[in-house]
Amino acid sequence: MSLVTTNYCIFRALLLLVSLAVSLDDLFAQDVILCQGNYHSEADAREQLKRMASTFSEKAQWEQRAEALRAQILKGAKLSPLPEQTPLNAQIHKRRQYKGYSVESVGFEAAPGFFVYGSLYRPVEKGTYPAVLCPHGHARGPEGGRYRPDQQHRCATLARMGAVVFSYDMIGFGDSEFIGWKHSHPQALTLQTWSSIRAIDFVQSLEDVDKERIAVTGCSGGGTQTFLLTALDSRVTVAAPVVMVSAHFFGGCNCESGMPIHKTKSLETNNAEIAALAAPRPMLLVSVGGDWTKNTPVVEYPYIRRVYSMFEAENQVENAHFPNQKHGYQFMKRQAMYPFLVKHLRLNPKGVFNATTDLFDESKTILETPQQMRVFDETNPPPKHALAPNAKVKLR
Ligand SMILES: [Zn+2]
């Protein structure tokens, strides 16, 4: 065979390989089905729940479905196989002590050079305490995310009742934004979900945390982080997703629904069913009349209760519904969450719960400024190996 003929054969073989690669890409692209925002009408969502409910009538069938759902979420979020749990290299500093609790600034590496920034609230007295992760959601305002007053009230009040609380930035919020990261990062869903998993590694590494009592509660986009983490990580023992579990709304941001976690050619689901992956662990659904959780008492909650019934654990899931309230984690919704966490984490409400008013007192929270809460600044510069803002993050 001449050199020309040999080269031609190599050329044809390369062409074949390229065309094969393209067709595989096409095949994959056809399998990518994004369910974003109001992907369903409310009526379609009810029909979908009926279809999904017909696939299981006993615990073993549900567990098989649950395993497939978890695998689909991990694959869609580009977390399959799970990345290596590399050293956190946690920095905990700038301790501020207040009446009944303290706050420290925390940075740790979810992946080499990729930092998670947060505030660590702790009870003052030495002891062993449950941990509560508090993702914050998309609400901004003059002081957004982890800096928001409602977020600080939630964390400080839980710490005053005996919880170690970790409030951590979404990518492009708080310190992450201050350093230059943008929330529109194409890996947002991957990175935030992985950061939540690593946040459990972080709190479990603290000597004052009881590894067997780990809760998570967040609202809106933080509610999405709450039910995704609970679905994927069995170390979460109690969950309270707030104003986000909906069968017809899938989350409006790429960090919630920008990757194919809900639907493939072979398996469909929605956020109500993803929340049900918490079963049989205690879960509180907080819902309101003023957003996409308005149907929770009659649509999502019954579906989730049926899943819990497969474990004979219907009493472990509760719904606190506020028909006249709007979206957010405002005072009355925190008042619904506190007793649920007190009950299931065995917190001590003494000095916080007022039996006369039937309210948990938040007046002792000292609201901090972003400057006080900042993790890295002029005196605590980020390590030299920190990734440049908005870099592509390698997870393994
Ligand atoms: Zn987002």
GROMACS .gro file of C-alpha atoms and ligand atoms in nm:
model
  397
    1MET     CA    1   0.000   0.000   0.000
    2SER     CA    2   0.139   0.338  -0.099
    3LEU     CA    3   0.206   0.611   0.153
    4VAL     CA    4  -0.072   0.821  -0.007
    5THR     CA    5  -0.323   0.534   0.028
    6THR     CA    6  -0.215   0.474   0.389
    7ASN     CA    7  -0.259   0.842   0.473
    8TYR     CA    8  -0.600   0.840   0.304
    9CYS     CA    9  -0.709   0.539   0.513
   10ILE     CA   10  -0.593   0.712   0.832
   11PHE     CA   11  -0.781   1.024   0.720
   12ARG     CA   12  -1.104   0.823   0.660
   13ALA     CA   13  -1.064   0.648   0.995
   14LEU     CA   14  -1.026   0.983   1.170
   15LEU     CA   15  -1.333   1.117   0.990
   16LEU     CA   16  -1.531   0.812   1.103
   17LEU     CA   17  -1.416   0.864   1.462
   18VAL     CA   18  -1.509   1.234   1.451
   19SER     CA   19  -1.854   1.158   1.302
   20LEU     CA   20  -1.907   0.888   1.567
   21ALA     CA   21  -1.816   1.135   1.840
   22VAL     CA   22  -2.055   1.393   1.695
   23SER     CA   23  -2.338   1.144   1.674
   24LEU     CA   24  -2.277   1.036   2.036
   25ASP     CA   25  -2.289   1.402   2.135
   26ASP     CA   26  -2.616   1.437   1.945
   27LEU     CA   27  -2.755   1.134   2.118
   28PHE     CA   28  -2.654   1.278   2.456
   29ALA     CA   29  -2.800   1.616   2.364
   30GLN     CA   30  -3.135   1.452   2.285
   31ASP     CA   31  -3.131   1.290   2.628
   32VAL     CA   32  -3.082   1.625   2.803
   33ILE     CA   33  -3.422   1.753   2.904
   34LEU     CA   34  -3.425   2.057   3.129
   35CYS     CA   35  -3.727   2.127   3.350
   36GLN     CA   36  -3.693   2.492   3.445
   37GLY     CA   37  -3.922   2.745   3.612
   38ASN     CA   38  -4.289   2.670   3.550
   39TYR     CA   39  -4.211   2.370   3.328
   40HIS     CA   40  -4.552   2.226   3.418
   41SER     CA   41  -4.894   2.374   3.455
   42GLU     CA   42  -5.047   2.294   3.793
   43ALA     CA   43  -5.280   2.045   3.621
   44ASP     CA   44  -4.986   1.875   3.444
   45ALA     CA   45  -4.806   1.850   3.778
   46ARG     CA   46  -5.103   1.668   3.934
   47GLU     CA   47  -5.108   1.425   3.642
   48GLN     CA   48  -4.735   1.367   3.673
   49LEU     CA   49  -4.769   1.291   4.044
   50LYS     CA   50  -5.038   1.034   3.959
   51ARG     CA   51  -4.810   0.871   3.701
   52MET     CA   52  -4.519   0.863   3.943
   53ALA     CA   53  -4.734   0.733   4.230
   54SER     CA   54  -4.846   0.441   4.012
   55THR     CA   55  -4.486   0.313   3.992
   56PHE     CA   56  -4.469   0.205   4.358
   57SER     CA   57  -4.706   0.059   4.612
   58GLU     CA   58  -4.463  -0.089   4.860
   59LYS     CA   59  -4.136   0.006   5.025
   60ALA     CA   60  -3.908  -0.209   4.808
   61GLN     CA   61  -4.050  -0.055   4.489
   62TRP     CA   62  -4.006   0.294   4.627
   63GLU     CA   63  -3.647   0.222   4.735
   64GLN     CA   64  -3.567   0.100   4.385
   65ARG     CA   65  -3.717   0.419   4.238
   66ALA     CA   66  -3.538   0.632   4.499
   67GLU     CA   67  -3.204   0.480   4.403
   68ALA     CA   68  -3.267   0.555   4.034
   69LEU     CA   69  -3.370   0.912   4.118
   70ARG     CA   70  -3.055   0.973   4.322
   71ALA     CA   71  -2.841   0.834   4.041
   72GLN     CA   72  -3.015   1.060   3.788
   73ILE     CA   73  -2.968   1.370   4.003
   74LEU     CA   74  -2.599   1.295   4.058
   75LYS     CA   75  -2.541   1.226   3.688
   76GLY     CA   76  -2.736   1.534   3.578
   77ALA     CA   77  -2.547   1.750   3.826
   78LYS     CA   78  -2.213   1.611   3.700
   79LEU     CA   79  -2.140   1.460   4.040
   80SER     CA   80  -2.124   1.099   3.927
   81PRO     CA   81  -1.907   0.939   4.038
   82LEU     CA   82  -1.886   1.155   4.349
   83PRO     CA   83  -1.568   1.365   4.348
   84GLU     CA   84  -1.284   1.297   4.586
   85GLN     CA   85  -1.329   1.452   4.930
   86THR     CA   86  -1.004   1.646   4.926
   87PRO     CA   87  -0.863   1.818   5.240
   88LEU     CA   88  -1.089   2.103   5.356
   89ASN     CA   89  -0.799   2.311   5.494
   90ALA     CA   90  -1.061   2.497   5.699
   91GLN     CA   91  -0.978   2.837   5.841
   92ILE     CA   92  -1.193   2.948   6.138
   93HIS     CA   93  -1.118   3.292   6.271
   94LYS     CA   94  -1.240   3.638   6.380
   95ARG     CA   95  -1.442   3.503   6.678
   96ARG     CA   96  -1.708   3.747   6.802
   97GLN     CA   97  -1.881   3.664   7.128
   98TYR     CA   98  -2.235   3.777   7.208
   99LYS     CA   99  -2.490   3.692   7.478
  100GLY     CA  100  -2.552   3.317   7.447
  101TYR     CA  101  -2.363   3.253   7.122
  102SER     CA  102  -2.053   3.332   6.920
  103VAL     CA  103  -1.987   3.384   6.549
  104GLU     CA  104  -1.671   3.301   6.356
  105SER     CA  105  -1.573   3.350   5.993
  106VAL     CA  106  -1.498   3.030   5.801
  107GLY     CA  107  -1.337   2.942   5.471
  108PHE     CA  108  -1.277   2.587   5.351
  109GLU     CA  109  -1.189   2.424   5.021
  110ALA     CA  110  -1.474   2.221   4.872
  111ALA     CA  111  -1.223   2.129   4.601
  112PRO     CA  112  -0.856   2.227   4.573
  113GLY     CA  113  -0.847   2.608   4.552
  114PHE     CA  114  -1.228   2.644   4.545
  115PHE     CA  115  -1.347   2.805   4.867
  116VAL     CA  116  -1.677   2.796   5.051
  117TYR     CA  117  -1.726   3.103   5.271
  118GLY     CA  118  -1.950   3.112   5.575
  119SER     CA  119  -2.036   3.212   5.929
  120LEU     CA  120  -2.020   2.961   6.212
  121TYR     CA  121  -2.258   3.025   6.502
  122ARG     CA  122  -2.191   2.832   6.821
  123PRO     CA  123  -2.338   2.804   7.170
  124VAL     CA  124  -2.111   2.968   7.429
  125GLU     CA  125  -2.089   2.679   7.675
  126LYS     CA  126  -1.866   2.383   7.595
  127GLY     CA  127  -2.054   2.069   7.498
  128THR     CA  128  -2.159   1.841   7.213
  129TYR     CA  129  -2.425   1.988   6.990
  130PRO     CA  130  -2.622   1.907   6.676
  131ALA     CA  131  -2.533   2.100   6.361
  132VAL     CA  132  -2.766   2.295   6.134
  133LEU     CA  133  -2.665   2.396   5.782
  134CYS     CA  134  -2.831   2.717   5.665
  135PRO     CA  135  -2.815   2.792   5.291
  136HIS     CA  136  -2.956   3.139   5.224
  137GLY     CA  137  -3.141   3.162   4.892
  138HIS     CA  138  -3.128   3.429   4.622
  139ALA     CA  139  -3.287   3.726   4.806
  140ARG     CA  140  -3.056   4.026   4.790
  141GLY     CA  141  -3.134   4.379   4.908
  142PRO     CA  142  -2.887   4.607   5.077
  143GLU     CA  143  -2.743   4.309   5.266
  144GLY     CA  144  -2.808   3.989   5.070
  145GLY     CA  145  -2.752   3.618   5.123
  146ARG     CA  146  -2.564   3.526   5.438
  147TYR     CA  147  -2.556   3.892   5.543
  148ARG     CA  148  -2.940   3.929   5.545
  149PRO     CA  149  -3.093   4.009   5.885
  150ASP     CA  150  -3.348   3.725   5.863
  151GLN     CA  151  -3.062   3.481   5.797
  152GLN     CA  152  -2.865   3.613   6.095
  153HIS     CA  153  -3.172   3.588   6.322
  154ARG     CA  154  -3.231   3.227   6.218
  155CYS     CA  155  -2.870   3.122   6.280
  156ALA     CA  156  -2.816   3.312   6.606
  157THR     CA  157  -3.145   3.192   6.757
  158LEU     CA  158  -3.070   2.827   6.676
  159ALA     CA  159  -2.721   2.866   6.828
  160ARG     CA  160  -2.873   3.018   7.145
  161MET     CA  161  -3.079   2.697   7.175
  162GLY     CA  162  -2.774   2.472   7.148
  163ALA     CA  163  -2.699   2.418   6.779
  164VAL     CA  164  -2.375   2.469   6.589
  165VAL     CA  165  -2.499   2.655   6.281
  166PHE     CA  166  -2.317   2.700   5.952
  167SER     CA  167  -2.448   2.969   5.717
  168TYR     CA  168  -2.266   2.952   5.382
  169ASP     CA  169  -2.252   3.159   5.066
  170MET     CA  170  -2.398   3.054   4.735
  171ILE     CA  171  -2.146   3.105   4.458
  172GLY     CA  172  -2.146   3.477   4.368
  173PHE     CA  173  -2.304   3.590   4.695
  174GLY     CA  174  -2.146   3.725   5.013
  175ASP     CA  175  -1.771   3.682   5.028
  176SER     CA  176  -1.776   3.475   4.709
  177GLU     CA  177  -1.918   3.779   4.527
  178PHE     CA  178  -1.683   4.016   4.713
  179ILE     CA  179  -1.388   3.817   4.580
  180GLY     CA  180  -1.527   3.830   4.227
  181TRP     CA  181  -1.722   3.508   4.161
  182LYS     CA  182  -2.045   3.538   3.965
  183HIS     CA  183  -2.366   3.349   4.039
  184SER     CA  184  -2.403   3.286   3.664
  185HIS     CA  185  -2.107   3.045   3.683
  186PRO     CA  186  -2.194   2.753   3.450
  187GLN     CA  187  -2.109   2.498   3.722
  188ALA     CA  188  -2.331   2.667   3.985
  189LEU     CA  189  -2.560   2.367   4.045
  190THR     CA  190  -2.265   2.127   4.060
  191LEU     CA  191  -2.055   2.348   4.285
  192GLN     CA  192  -2.331   2.445   4.526
  193THR     CA  193  -2.449   2.086   4.571
  194TRP     CA  194  -2.093   1.968   4.623
  195SER     CA  195  -2.029   2.257   4.864
  196SER     CA  196  -2.330   2.149   5.072
  197ILE     CA  197  -2.195   1.792   5.090
  198ARG     CA  198  -1.857   1.931   5.194
  199ALA     CA  199  -2.029   2.156   5.451
  200ILE     CA  200  -2.140   1.835   5.627
  201ASP     CA  201  -1.779   1.716   5.617
  202PHE     CA  202  -1.683   2.050   5.770
  203VAL     CA  203  -1.931   2.051   6.060
  204GLN     CA  204  -1.862   1.684   6.130
  205SER     CA  205  -1.493   1.774   6.164
  206LEU     CA  206  -1.572   2.008   6.457
  207GLU     CA  207  -1.518   1.850   6.797
  208ASP     CA  208  -1.830   2.009   6.947
  209VAL     CA  209  -2.063   1.856   6.682
  210ASP     CA  210  -2.263   1.536   6.728
  211LYS     CA  211  -2.219   1.363   6.389
  212GLU     CA  212  -2.554   1.186   6.422
  213ARG     CA  213  -2.763   1.504   6.444
  214ILE     CA  214  -2.725   1.707   6.125
  215ALA     CA  215  -3.009   1.929   6.001
  216VAL     CA  216  -3.046   2.159   5.702
  217THR     CA  217  -3.294   2.440   5.647
  218GLY     CA  218  -3.313   2.706   5.380
  219CYS     CA  219  -3.572   2.897   5.184
  220SER     CA  220  -3.630   2.955   4.813
  221GLY     CA  221  -3.302   2.873   4.632
  222GLY     CA  222  -3.176   2.772   4.977
  223GLY     CA  223  -3.479   2.542   4.993
  224THR     CA  224  -3.361   2.380   4.670
  225GLN     CA  225  -3.016   2.332   4.824
  226THR     CA  226  -3.189   2.186   5.131
  227PHE     CA  227  -3.387   1.916   4.951
  228LEU     CA  228  -3.109   1.832   4.705
  229LEU     CA  229  -2.860   1.781   4.986
  230THR     CA  230  -3.110   1.578   5.191
  231ALA     CA  231  -3.192   1.362   4.888
  232LEU     CA  232  -2.827   1.288   4.815
  233ASP     CA  233  -2.661   1.269   5.155
  234SER     CA  234  -2.787   1.026   5.419
  235ARG     CA  235  -2.588   1.209   5.687
  236VAL     CA  236  -2.867   1.470   5.694
  237THR     CA  237  -3.099   1.355   5.972
  238VAL     CA  238  -3.356   1.640   5.974
  239ALA     CA  239  -3.465   1.875   5.693
  240ALA     CA  240  -3.681   2.186   5.669
  241PRO     CA  241  -3.710   2.313   5.311
  242VAL     CA  242  -3.901   2.642   5.309
  243VAL     CA  243  -4.125   2.778   5.028
  244MET     CA  244  -3.963   2.574   4.751
  245VAL     CA  245  -4.107   2.221   4.735
  246SER     CA  246  -4.346   2.241   4.440
  247ALA     CA  247  -4.463   1.985   4.186
  248HIS     CA  248  -4.514   2.243   3.910
  249PHE     CA  249  -4.224   2.485   3.968
  250PHE     CA  250  -3.867   2.364   3.927
  251GLY     CA  251  -3.668   2.669   4.037
  252GLY     CA  252  -3.596   2.970   3.822
  253CYS     CA  253  -3.218   2.980   3.845
  254ASN     CA  254  -2.953   2.770   3.675
  255CYS     CA  255  -2.821   2.672   4.018
  256GLU     CA  256  -3.152   2.493   4.078
  257SER     CA  257  -3.267   2.362   3.741
  258GLY     CA  258  -3.000   2.446   3.484
  259MET     CA  259  -2.881   2.086   3.459
  260PRO     CA  260  -3.079   1.773   3.368
  261ILE     CA  261  -3.158   1.642   3.716
  262HIS     CA  262  -3.537   1.611   3.675
  263LYS     CA  263  -3.600   1.433   3.351
  264THR     CA  264  -3.438   1.190   3.110
  265LYS     CA  265  -3.589   0.965   2.848
  266SER     CA  266  -3.625   0.690   3.105
  267LEU     CA  267  -3.720   0.869   3.429
  268GLU     CA  268  -3.924   1.177   3.520
  269THR     CA  269  -3.950   1.347   3.856
  270ASN     CA  270  -4.016   1.684   4.016
  271ASN     CA  271  -3.912   1.870   4.328
  272ALA     CA  272  -4.193   1.723   4.540
  273GLU     CA  273  -4.060   1.376   4.474
  274ILE     CA  274  -3.698   1.484   4.524
  275ALA     CA  275  -3.805   1.619   4.865
  276ALA     CA  276  -3.968   1.281   4.936
  277LEU     CA  277  -3.622   1.123   4.909
  278ALA     CA  278  -3.582   1.246   5.269
  279ALA     CA  279  -3.812   0.964   5.387
  280PRO     CA  280  -3.819   0.837   5.657
  281ARG     CA  281  -3.611   1.116   5.814
  282PRO     CA  282  -3.801   1.400   5.986
  283MET     CA  283  -3.891   1.679   5.741
  284LEU     CA  284  -4.093   1.998   5.776
  285LEU     CA  285  -4.236   2.158   5.461
  286VAL     CA  286  -4.305   2.529   5.509
  287SER     CA  287  -4.537   2.664   5.240
  288VAL     CA  288  -4.732   2.983   5.167
  289GLY     CA  289  -5.032   3.099   4.967
  290GLY     CA  290  -4.827   3.362   4.786
  291ASP     CA  291  -4.597   3.150   4.567
  292TRP     CA  292  -4.558   2.813   4.392
  293THR     CA  293  -4.603   2.628   4.723
  294LYS     CA  294  -4.968   2.739   4.748
  295ASN     CA  295  -5.097   2.386   4.674
  296THR     CA  296  -4.865   2.206   4.918
  297PRO     CA  297  -5.133   2.094   5.169
  298VAL     CA  298  -5.342   1.925   4.898
  299VAL     CA  299  -5.087   1.829   4.628
  300GLU     CA  300  -4.721   1.794   4.733
  301TYR     CA  301  -4.771   1.706   5.100
  302PRO     CA  302  -5.007   1.412   5.035
  303TYR     CA  303  -4.765   1.268   4.776
  304ILE     CA  304  -4.473   1.297   5.018
  305ARG     CA  305  -4.678   1.153   5.306
  306ARG     CA  306  -4.757   0.851   5.090
  307VAL     CA  307  -4.383   0.794   5.040
  308TYR     CA  308  -4.332   0.821   5.417
  309SER     CA  309  -4.616   0.572   5.465
  310MET     CA  310  -4.403   0.311   5.283
  311PHE     CA  311  -4.178   0.335   5.592
  312GLU     CA  312  -4.474   0.364   5.830
  313ALA     CA  313  -4.334   0.708   5.912
  314GLU     CA  314  -4.615   0.949   5.814
  315ASN     CA  315  -4.577   1.123   6.150
  316GLN     CA  316  -4.220   1.221   6.059
  317VAL     CA  317  -4.324   1.467   5.787
  318GLU     CA  318  -4.514   1.787   5.865
  319ASN     CA  319  -4.646   2.083   5.670
  320ALA     CA  320  -4.675   2.434   5.813
  321HIS     CA  321  -4.884   2.630   5.563
  322PHE     CA  322  -4.938   3.006   5.572
  323PRO     CA  323  -5.212   3.090   5.319
  324ASN     CA  324  -5.177   3.466   5.358
  325GLN     CA  325  -4.798   3.490   5.349
  326LYS     CA  326  -4.559   3.561   5.065
  327HIS     CA  327  -4.233   3.404   4.954
  328GLY     CA  328  -3.941   3.421   5.201
  329TYR     CA  329  -3.822   3.301   5.542
  330GLN     CA  330  -3.988   3.573   5.746
  331PHE     CA  331  -4.052   3.577   6.121
  332MET     CA  332  -4.362   3.355   6.136
  333LYS     CA  333  -4.203   3.089   5.918
  334ARG     CA  334  -3.897   3.079   6.140
  335GLN     CA  335  -4.138   3.040   6.432
  336ALA     CA  336  -4.272   2.726   6.261
  337MET     CA  337  -3.924   2.583   6.200
  338TYR     CA  338  -3.781   2.639   6.552
  339PRO     CA  339  -4.007   2.392   6.741
  340PHE     CA  340  -3.956   2.128   6.471
  341LEU     CA  341  -3.577   2.147   6.511
  342VAL     CA  342  -3.609   2.169   6.891
  343LYS     CA  343  -3.807   1.844   6.883
  344HIS     CA  344  -3.594   1.649   6.638
  345LEU     CA  345  -3.247   1.779   6.731
  346ARG     CA  346  -3.322   1.791   7.105
  347LEU     CA  347  -3.235   2.160   7.134
  348ASN     CA  348  -3.290   2.352   7.459
  349PRO     CA  349  -3.542   2.636   7.413
  350LYS     CA  350  -3.500   2.764   7.770
  351GLY     CA  351  -3.455   3.138   7.768
  352VAL     CA  352  -3.555   3.160   7.402
  353PHE     CA  353  -3.910   3.023   7.389
  354ASN     CA  354  -4.167   3.240   7.565
  355ALA     CA  355  -4.467   3.031   7.670
  356THR     CA  356  -4.678   3.343   7.728
  357THR     CA  357  -4.643   3.474   7.375
  358ASP     CA  358  -4.588   3.126   7.225
  359LEU     CA  359  -4.295   3.277   7.034
  360PHE     CA  360  -3.921   3.218   7.013
  361ASP     CA  361  -3.740   3.537   7.110
  362GLU     CA  362  -3.504   3.667   6.842
  363SER     CA  363  -3.436   4.001   7.009
  364LYS     CA  364  -3.093   3.892   7.138
  365THR     CA  365  -2.945   3.862   6.787
  366ILE     CA  366  -2.664   4.109   6.727
  367LEU     CA  367  -2.687   4.195   6.357
  368GLU     CA  368  -2.339   4.207   6.207
  369THR     CA  369  -2.211   4.400   5.908
  370PRO     CA  370  -2.065   4.231   5.600
  371GLN     CA  371  -1.724   4.368   5.702
  372GLN     CA  372  -1.749   4.191   6.038
  373MET     CA  373  -1.856   3.865   5.872
  374ARG     CA  374  -1.602   3.869   5.591
  375VAL     CA  375  -1.370   3.568   5.579
  376PHE     CA  376  -1.079   3.705   5.377
  377ASP     CA  377  -0.981   4.072   5.382
  378GLU     CA  378  -0.666   4.284   5.396
  379THR     CA  379  -0.557   4.130   5.726
  380ASN     CA  380  -0.662   3.774   5.630
  381PRO     CA  381  -0.583   3.747   5.259
  382PRO     CA  382  -0.696   3.438   5.067
  383PRO     CA  383  -0.429   3.169   5.018
  384LYS     CA  384  -0.215   3.204   4.707
  385HIS     CA  385  -0.347   2.881   4.558
  386ALA     CA  386  -0.710   3.003   4.564
  387LEU     CA  387  -0.859   2.974   4.216
  388ALA     CA  388  -0.909   3.293   4.017
  389PRO     CA  389  -1.271   3.411   4.034
  390ASN     CA  390  -1.499   3.233   3.782
  391ALA     CA  391  -1.238   2.974   3.690
  392LYS     CA  392  -1.358   2.632   3.581
  393VAL     CA  393  -1.343   2.415   3.893
  394LYS     CA  394  -1.201   2.062   3.864
  395LEU     CA  395  -1.370   1.835   4.112
  396ARG     CA  396  -1.147   1.531   4.081
  397ZN      ZN  397  -2.911   3.049   4.170
   0.00000   0.00000   0.00000
